[in-house]
Amino acid sequence: FEIKVLTQGNWPIQSRISVRIPEELGSGFNQFSEYYKMKYQGKGLKWNPLITFCTLEGKFDENKAKIRTILIEVNLLQTAVLLLYNKTEDGKRKETYTFTEIMSELDLEEETLTGVLVSLCSMKYKILKKSNRKTRNVKTDESFAIDDSFRPKLKKISIPACSKKQEQQESEETHARVLDDRKYLLEALIVQQMKKNNKMEHTALINEIF
């Protein structure tokens, strides 16, 4: 547990994002906050989740096979989401969380949580698996679970936060694939109709297809 206190004058990084600190980290955060208030009276301390990083030890067990341990470096928001899957109720660990449940557990806004989940299940390192795998976009009606088949080549990885640009890029890529699929389908339908009718007027062809 290492703390670096930055002054806004030298590090003017503003963040209006707040998150409910996981219990595993809460005691350390609270102890340092109390210590800082006692030592520097009159000064405030605000945690910035976007530049607060944690290294988690992830254990992935696919089909009860050999467990693989991977060190995962993530920011505080990503950490809070992943640590939810360590929570137990009546001795049982909850394997799946809905978007709404995660948002409620961590007290996050919808837009913020969407970006966090995109970084964890729709980018290079897919630690979480979505209930709807047909699209990369994260929807509010989806559920999420740890992907035990996750097998990166490296034993230590760093997962970047998802920016607006990355979200937009993934959305554009999905849209492009849908257009390509429609294009091939239309071409196949046109060929099928022209084989049945050697000659057709344009209007008649459109009516047959649509």
C-alpha positions as YAML, in Angstrom:
chain: A
units: angstrom
residues:
- id: 1
  name: PHE
  ca: [0.00, 0.00, 0.00]
- id: 2
  name: GLU
  ca: [1.77, 3.13, -1.24]
- id: 3
  name: ILE
  ca: [0.38, 6.66, -1.07]
- id: 4
  name: LYS
  ca: [1.43, 9.64, -3.16]
- id: 5
  name: VAL
  ca: [-0.10, 12.98, -2.22]
- id: 6
  name: LEU
  ca: [-0.31, 15.36, -5.17]
- id: 7
  name: THR
  ca: [-1.14, 19.04, -4.97]
- id: 8
  name: GLN
  ca: [-3.62, 20.42, -7.46]
- id: 9
  name: GLY
  ca: [-1.22, 23.23, -8.31]
- id: 10
  name: ASN
  ca: [1.34, 20.78, -9.70]
- id: 11
  name: TRP
  ca: [-1.09, 18.04, -10.73]
- id: 12
  name: PRO
  ca: [-4.29, 19.80, -11.87]
- id: 13
  name: ILE
  ca: [-6.15, 16.55, -12.53]
- id: 14
  name: GLN
  ca: [-9.81, 17.08, -11.78]
- id: 15
  name: SER
  ca: [-12.16, 14.14, -11.33]
- id: 16
  name: ARG
  ca: [-15.81, 14.36, -10.42]
- id: 17
  name: ILE
  ca: [-16.09, 10.58, -10.45]
- id: 18
  name: SER
  ca: [-16.74, 8.95, -7.11]
- id: 19
  name: VAL
  ca: [-16.93, 5.27, -6.23]
- id: 20
  name: ARG
  ca: [-17.75, 3.30, -3.11]
- id: 21
  name: ILE
  ca: [-14.36, 2.10, -1.86]
- id: 22
  name: PRO
  ca: [-14.19, -1.72, -1.64]
- id: 23
  name: GLU
  ca: [-14.01, -3.14, 1.88]
- id: 24
  name: GLU
  ca: [-10.64, -4.72, 1.11]
- id: 25
  name: LEU
  ca: [-9.17, -1.23, 0.59]
- id: 26
  name: GLY
  ca: [-11.36, 0.80, 2.91]
- id: 27
  name: SER
  ca: [-9.35, 0.35, 6.11]
- id: 28
  name: GLY
  ca: [-6.10, 1.45, 4.48]
- id: 29
  name: PHE
  ca: [-7.73, 4.48, 2.87]
- id: 30
  name: ASN
  ca: [-9.41, 5.51, 6.13]
- id: 31
  name: GLN
  ca: [-6.27, 5.11, 8.24]
- id: 32
  name: PHE
  ca: [-4.21, 7.29, 5.92]
- id: 33
  name: SER
  ca: [-6.98, 9.90, 5.70]
- id: 34
  name: GLU
  ca: [-7.09, 10.18, 9.49]
- id: 35
  name: TYR
  ca: [-3.30, 10.36, 9.70]
- id: 36
  name: TYR
  ca: [-3.18, 13.10, 7.05]
- id: 37
  name: LYS
  ca: [-5.85, 15.19, 8.78]
- id: 38
  name: MET
  ca: [-3.99, 14.99, 12.09]
- id: 39
  name: LYS
  ca: [-0.63, 15.91, 10.58]
- id: 40
  name: TYR
  ca: [-1.86, 18.63, 8.22]
- id: 41
  name: GLN
  ca: [-4.75, 20.36, 9.93]
- id: 42
  name: GLY
  ca: [-6.96, 22.37, 7.64]
- id: 43
  name: LYS
  ca: [-5.93, 20.48, 4.50]
- id: 44
  name: GLY
  ca: [-8.31, 18.23, 2.61]
- id: 45
  name: LEU
  ca: [-7.55, 14.94, 0.93]
- id: 46
  name: LYS
  ca: [-9.50, 13.66, -2.08]
- id: 47
  name: TRP
  ca: [-8.99, 10.29, -3.70]
- id: 48
  name: ASN
  ca: [-8.85, 10.34, -7.49]
- id: 49
  name: PRO
  ca: [-10.00, 6.92, -8.75]
- id: 50
  name: LEU
  ca: [-8.60, 7.50, -12.24]
- id: 51
  name: ILE
  ca: [-5.01, 7.78, -11.02]
- id: 52
  name: THR
  ca: [-5.31, 5.33, -8.12]
- id: 53
  name: PHE
  ca: [-3.92, 1.98, -9.21]
- id: 54
  name: CYS
  ca: [-4.01, -1.48, -7.69]
- id: 55
  name: THR
  ca: [-2.33, -4.77, -8.52]
- id: 56
  name: LEU
  ca: [-4.72, -7.69, -8.12]
- id: 57
  name: GLU
  ca: [-3.87, -11.38, -8.09]
- id: 58
  name: GLY
  ca: [-6.36, -13.11, -10.36]
- id: 59
  name: LYS
  ca: [-6.85, -16.87, -10.29]
- id: 60
  name: PHE
  ca: [-8.51, -18.33, -13.37]
- id: 61
  name: ASP
  ca: [-9.77, -21.91, -13.28]
- id: 62
  name: GLU
  ca: [-11.14, -23.17, -16.60]
- id: 63
  name: ASN
  ca: [-13.13, -26.41, -16.35]
- id: 64
  name: LYS
  ca: [-11.56, -27.16, -12.95]
- id: 65
  name: ALA
  ca: [-8.22, -27.54, -14.70]
- id: 66
  name: LYS
  ca: [-4.91, -26.13, -13.52]
- id: 67
  name: ILE
  ca: [-5.39, -22.74, -11.89]
- id: 68
  name: ARG
  ca: [-3.40, -19.95, -13.50]
- id: 69
  name: THR
  ca: [-2.44, -16.90, -11.44]
- id: 70
  name: ILE
  ca: [-2.12, -13.55, -13.20]
- id: 71
  name: LEU
  ca: [-1.15, -10.17, -11.76]
- id: 72
  name: ILE
  ca: [-3.54, -7.52, -13.02]
- id: 73
  name: GLU
  ca: [-2.81, -3.80, -12.75]
- id: 74
  name: VAL
  ca: [-6.00, -1.74, -12.86]
- id: 75
  name: ASN
  ca: [-7.31, 1.62, -11.68]
- id: 76
  name: LEU
  ca: [-9.58, 1.99, -8.66]
- id: 77
  name: LEU
  ca: [-12.81, 1.84, -10.67]
- id: 78
  name: GLN
  ca: [-11.79, -1.38, -12.39]
- id: 79
  name: THR
  ca: [-10.59, -2.75, -9.05]
- id: 80
  name: ALA
  ca: [-13.94, -2.06, -7.42]
- id: 81
  name: VAL
  ca: [-15.78, -3.98, -10.14]
- id: 82
  name: LEU
  ca: [-13.46, -7.00, -10.05]
- id: 83
  name: LEU
  ca: [-13.46, -7.26, -6.25]
- id: 84
  name: LEU
  ca: [-17.25, -7.66, -6.30]
- id: 85
  name: TYR
  ca: [-16.67, -11.21, -7.51]
- id: 86
  name: ASN
  ca: [-14.84, -12.02, -4.26]
- id: 87
  name: LYS
  ca: [-17.89, -11.22, -2.14]
- id: 88
  name: THR
  ca: [-19.72, -14.14, -0.59]
- id: 89
  name: GLU
  ca: [-23.28, -14.54, 0.67]
- id: 90
  name: ASP
  ca: [-24.03, -17.47, 2.99]
- id: 91
  name: GLY
  ca: [-20.64, -18.90, 2.12]
- id: 92
  name: LYS
  ca: [-21.31, -18.80, -1.62]
- id: 93
  name: ARG
  ca: [-19.65, -16.51, -4.10]
- id: 94
  name: LYS
  ca: [-21.91, -14.69, -6.53]
- id: 95
  name: GLU
  ca: [-20.70, -15.50, -10.03]
- id: 96
  name: THR
  ca: [-22.82, -13.10, -12.09]
- id: 97
  name: TYR
  ca: [-23.79, -9.45, -11.63]
- id: 98
  name: THR
  ca: [-26.17, -7.42, -13.74]
- id: 99
  name: PHE
  ca: [-25.26, -3.92, -14.89]
- id: 100
  name: THR
  ca: [-27.79, -2.47, -12.46]
- id: 101
  name: GLU
  ca: [-26.43, -4.49, -9.53]
- id: 102
  name: ILE
  ca: [-22.86, -3.32, -10.16]
- id: 103
  name: MET
  ca: [-24.01, 0.28, -10.47]
- id: 104
  name: SER
  ca: [-25.89, 0.01, -7.17]
- id: 105
  name: GLU
  ca: [-23.08, -1.80, -5.31]
- id: 106
  name: LEU
  ca: [-20.44, 0.76, -6.29]
- id: 107
  name: ASP
  ca: [-22.64, 3.86, -6.45]
- id: 108
  name: LEU
  ca: [-21.40, 4.66, -9.96]
- id: 109
  name: GLU
  ca: [-23.11, 6.62, -12.69]
- id: 110
  name: GLU
  ca: [-24.28, 4.70, -15.76]
- id: 111
  name: GLU
  ca: [-21.90, 6.43, -18.16]
- id: 112
  name: THR
  ca: [-18.88, 5.84, -15.91]
- id: 113
  name: LEU
  ca: [-19.69, 2.17, -15.32]
- id: 114
  name: THR
  ca: [-20.18, 1.60, -19.04]
- id: 115
  name: GLY
  ca: [-16.63, 2.76, -19.73]
- id: 116
  name: VAL
  ca: [-15.22, 0.58, -16.93]
- id: 117
  name: LEU
  ca: [-17.01, -2.54, -18.19]
- id: 118
  name: VAL
  ca: [-15.90, -1.87, -21.76]
- id: 119
  name: SER
  ca: [-12.29, -1.89, -20.58]
- id: 120
  name: LEU
  ca: [-12.78, -5.20, -18.74]
- id: 121
  name: CYS
  ca: [-14.73, -7.20, -21.29]
- id: 122
  name: SER
  ca: [-14.57, -5.63, -24.73]
- id: 123
  name: MET
  ca: [-10.97, -4.70, -25.29]
- id: 124
  name: LYS
  ca: [-7.63, -6.53, -25.50]
- id: 125
  name: TYR
  ca: [-7.88, -8.20, -22.08]
- id: 126
  name: LYS
  ca: [-11.33, -9.74, -21.63]
- id: 127
  name: ILE
  ca: [-11.45, -10.59, -17.95]
- id: 128
  name: LEU
  ca: [-15.24, -10.36, -17.81]
- id: 129
  name: LYS
  ca: [-17.64, -12.05, -20.19]
- id: 130
  name: LYS
  ca: [-20.92, -10.44, -21.21]
- id: 131
  name: SER
  ca: [-24.28, -12.15, -21.50]
- id: 132
  name: ASN
  ca: [-24.56, -10.78, -25.04]
- id: 133
  name: ARG
  ca: [-21.38, -11.58, -26.96]
- id: 134
  name: LYS
  ca: [-22.75, -10.60, -30.37]
- id: 135
  name: THR
  ca: [-21.78, -6.97, -29.82]
- id: 136
  name: ARG
  ca: [-18.82, -5.27, -28.21]
- id: 137
  name: ASN
  ca: [-20.97, -2.49, -26.84]
- id: 138
  name: VAL
  ca: [-22.00, -2.71, -23.19]
- id: 139
  name: LYS
  ca: [-25.75, -2.54, -22.59]
- id: 140
  name: THR
  ca: [-27.53, -1.76, -19.34]
- id: 141
  name: ASP
  ca: [-29.64, -4.93, -19.58]
- id: 142
  name: GLU
  ca: [-26.64, -7.26, -19.67]
- id: 143
  name: SER
  ca: [-25.02, -9.38, -16.97]
- id: 144
  name: PHE
  ca: [-21.31, -9.99, -16.40]
- id: 145
  name: ALA
  ca: [-19.20, -12.82, -15.00]
- id: 146
  name: ILE
  ca: [-15.51, -13.67, -14.64]
- id: 147
  name: ASP
  ca: [-14.18, -15.38, -17.76]
- id: 148
  name: ASP
  ca: [-12.26, -18.38, -16.39]
- id: 149
  name: SER
  ca: [-10.99, -19.14, -19.90]
- id: 150
  name: PHE
  ca: [-8.97, -15.91, -19.83]
- id: 151
  name: ARG
  ca: [-5.39, -16.88, -20.71]
- id: 152
  name: PRO
  ca: [-3.09, -13.95, -21.55]
- id: 153
  name: LYS
  ca: [0.44, -14.70, -22.71]
- id: 154
  name: LEU
  ca: [1.97, -12.60, -19.94]
- id: 155
  name: LYS
  ca: [1.76, -13.35, -16.22]
- id: 156
  name: LYS
  ca: [1.40, -9.65, -15.43]
- id: 157
  name: ILE
  ca: [-0.84, -7.34, -17.43]
- id: 158
  name: SER
  ca: [-1.98, -3.73, -17.22]
- id: 159
  name: ILE
  ca: [-5.51, -2.88, -18.31]
- id: 160
  name: PRO
  ca: [-5.96, 0.71, -19.52]
- id: 161
  name: ALA
  ca: [-9.09, 2.71, -18.85]
- id: 162
  name: CYS
  ca: [-11.53, 2.98, -21.72]
- id: 163
  name: SER
  ca: [-11.71, 6.44, -23.23]
- id: 164
  name: LYS
  ca: [-14.64, 7.95, -25.10]
- id: 165
  name: LYS
  ca: [-12.63, 7.62, -28.29]
- id: 166
  name: GLN
  ca: [-12.17, 3.89, -27.77]
- id: 167
  name: GLU
  ca: [-15.88, 3.39, -27.03]
- id: 168
  name: GLN
  ca: [-16.79, 5.30, -30.19]
- id: 169
  name: GLN
  ca: [-14.26, 3.33, -32.25]
- id: 170
  name: GLU
  ca: [-15.65, -0.01, -31.09]
- id: 171
  name: SER
  ca: [-19.19, 1.16, -31.82]
- id: 172
  name: GLU
  ca: [-18.17, 2.24, -35.33]
- id: 173
  name: GLU
  ca: [-16.45, -1.11, -35.96]
- id: 174
  name: THR
  ca: [-19.60, -2.98, -34.92]
- id: 175
  name: HIS
  ca: [-21.74, -0.78, -37.17]
- id: 176
  name: ALA
  ca: [-19.39, -1.41, -40.10]
- id: 177
  name: ARG
  ca: [-19.62, -5.20, -39.62]
- id: 178
  name: VAL
  ca: [-23.43, -5.01, -39.56]
- id: 179
  name: LEU
  ca: [-23.44, -3.04, -42.81]
- id: 180
  name: ASP
  ca: [-21.11, -5.60, -44.42]
- id: 181
  name: ASP
  ca: [-23.39, -8.46, -43.36]
- id: 182
  name: ARG
  ca: [-26.42, -6.67, -44.82]
- id: 183
  name: LYS
  ca: [-24.53, -5.97, -48.04]
- id: 184
  name: TYR
  ca: [-23.71, -9.65, -48.61]
- id: 185
  name: LEU
  ca: [-27.29, -10.66, -47.79]
- id: 186
  name: LEU
  ca: [-28.74, -8.16, -50.26]
- id: 187
  name: GLU
  ca: [-26.34, -9.29, -52.97]
- id: 188
  name: ALA
  ca: [-27.38, -12.91, -52.41]
- id: 189
  name: LEU
  ca: [-31.08, -12.00, -52.60]
- id: 190
  name: ILE
  ca: [-30.56, -10.03, -55.80]
- id: 191
  name: VAL
  ca: [-28.71, -12.93, -57.44]
- id: 192
  name: GLN
  ca: [-31.46, -15.32, -56.33]
- id: 193
  name: GLN
  ca: [-34.19, -13.15, -57.85]
- id: 194
  name: MET
  ca: [-32.31, -12.61, -61.11]
- id: 195
  name: LYS
  ca: [-31.81, -16.36, -61.50]
- id: 196
  name: LYS
  ca: [-35.56, -16.85, -61.16]
- id: 197
  name: ASN
  ca: [-36.35, -13.92, -63.46]
- id: 198
  name: ASN
  ca: [-33.85, -13.26, -66.20]
- id: 199
  name: LYS
  ca: [-35.14, -9.74, -66.59]
- id: 200
  name: MET
  ca: [-36.84, -7.49, -64.02]
- id: 201
  name: GLU
  ca: [-37.60, -3.83, -63.66]
- id: 202
  name: HIS
  ca: [-35.85, -2.07, -60.81]
- id: 203
  name: THR
  ca: [-39.08, -1.34, -58.93]
- id: 204
  name: ALA
  ca: [-40.21, -4.96, -59.15]
- id: 205
  name: LEU
  ca: [-36.84, -6.18, -57.89]
- id: 206
  name: ILE
  ca: [-36.98, -3.84, -54.90]
- id: 207
  name: ASN
  ca: [-40.50, -5.01, -54.04]
- id: 208
  name: GLU
  ca: [-39.43, -8.66, -54.17]
- id: 209
  name: ILE
  ca: [-36.47, -8.13, -51.85]
- id: 210
  name: PHE
  ca: [-38.05, -5.77, -49.33]
...
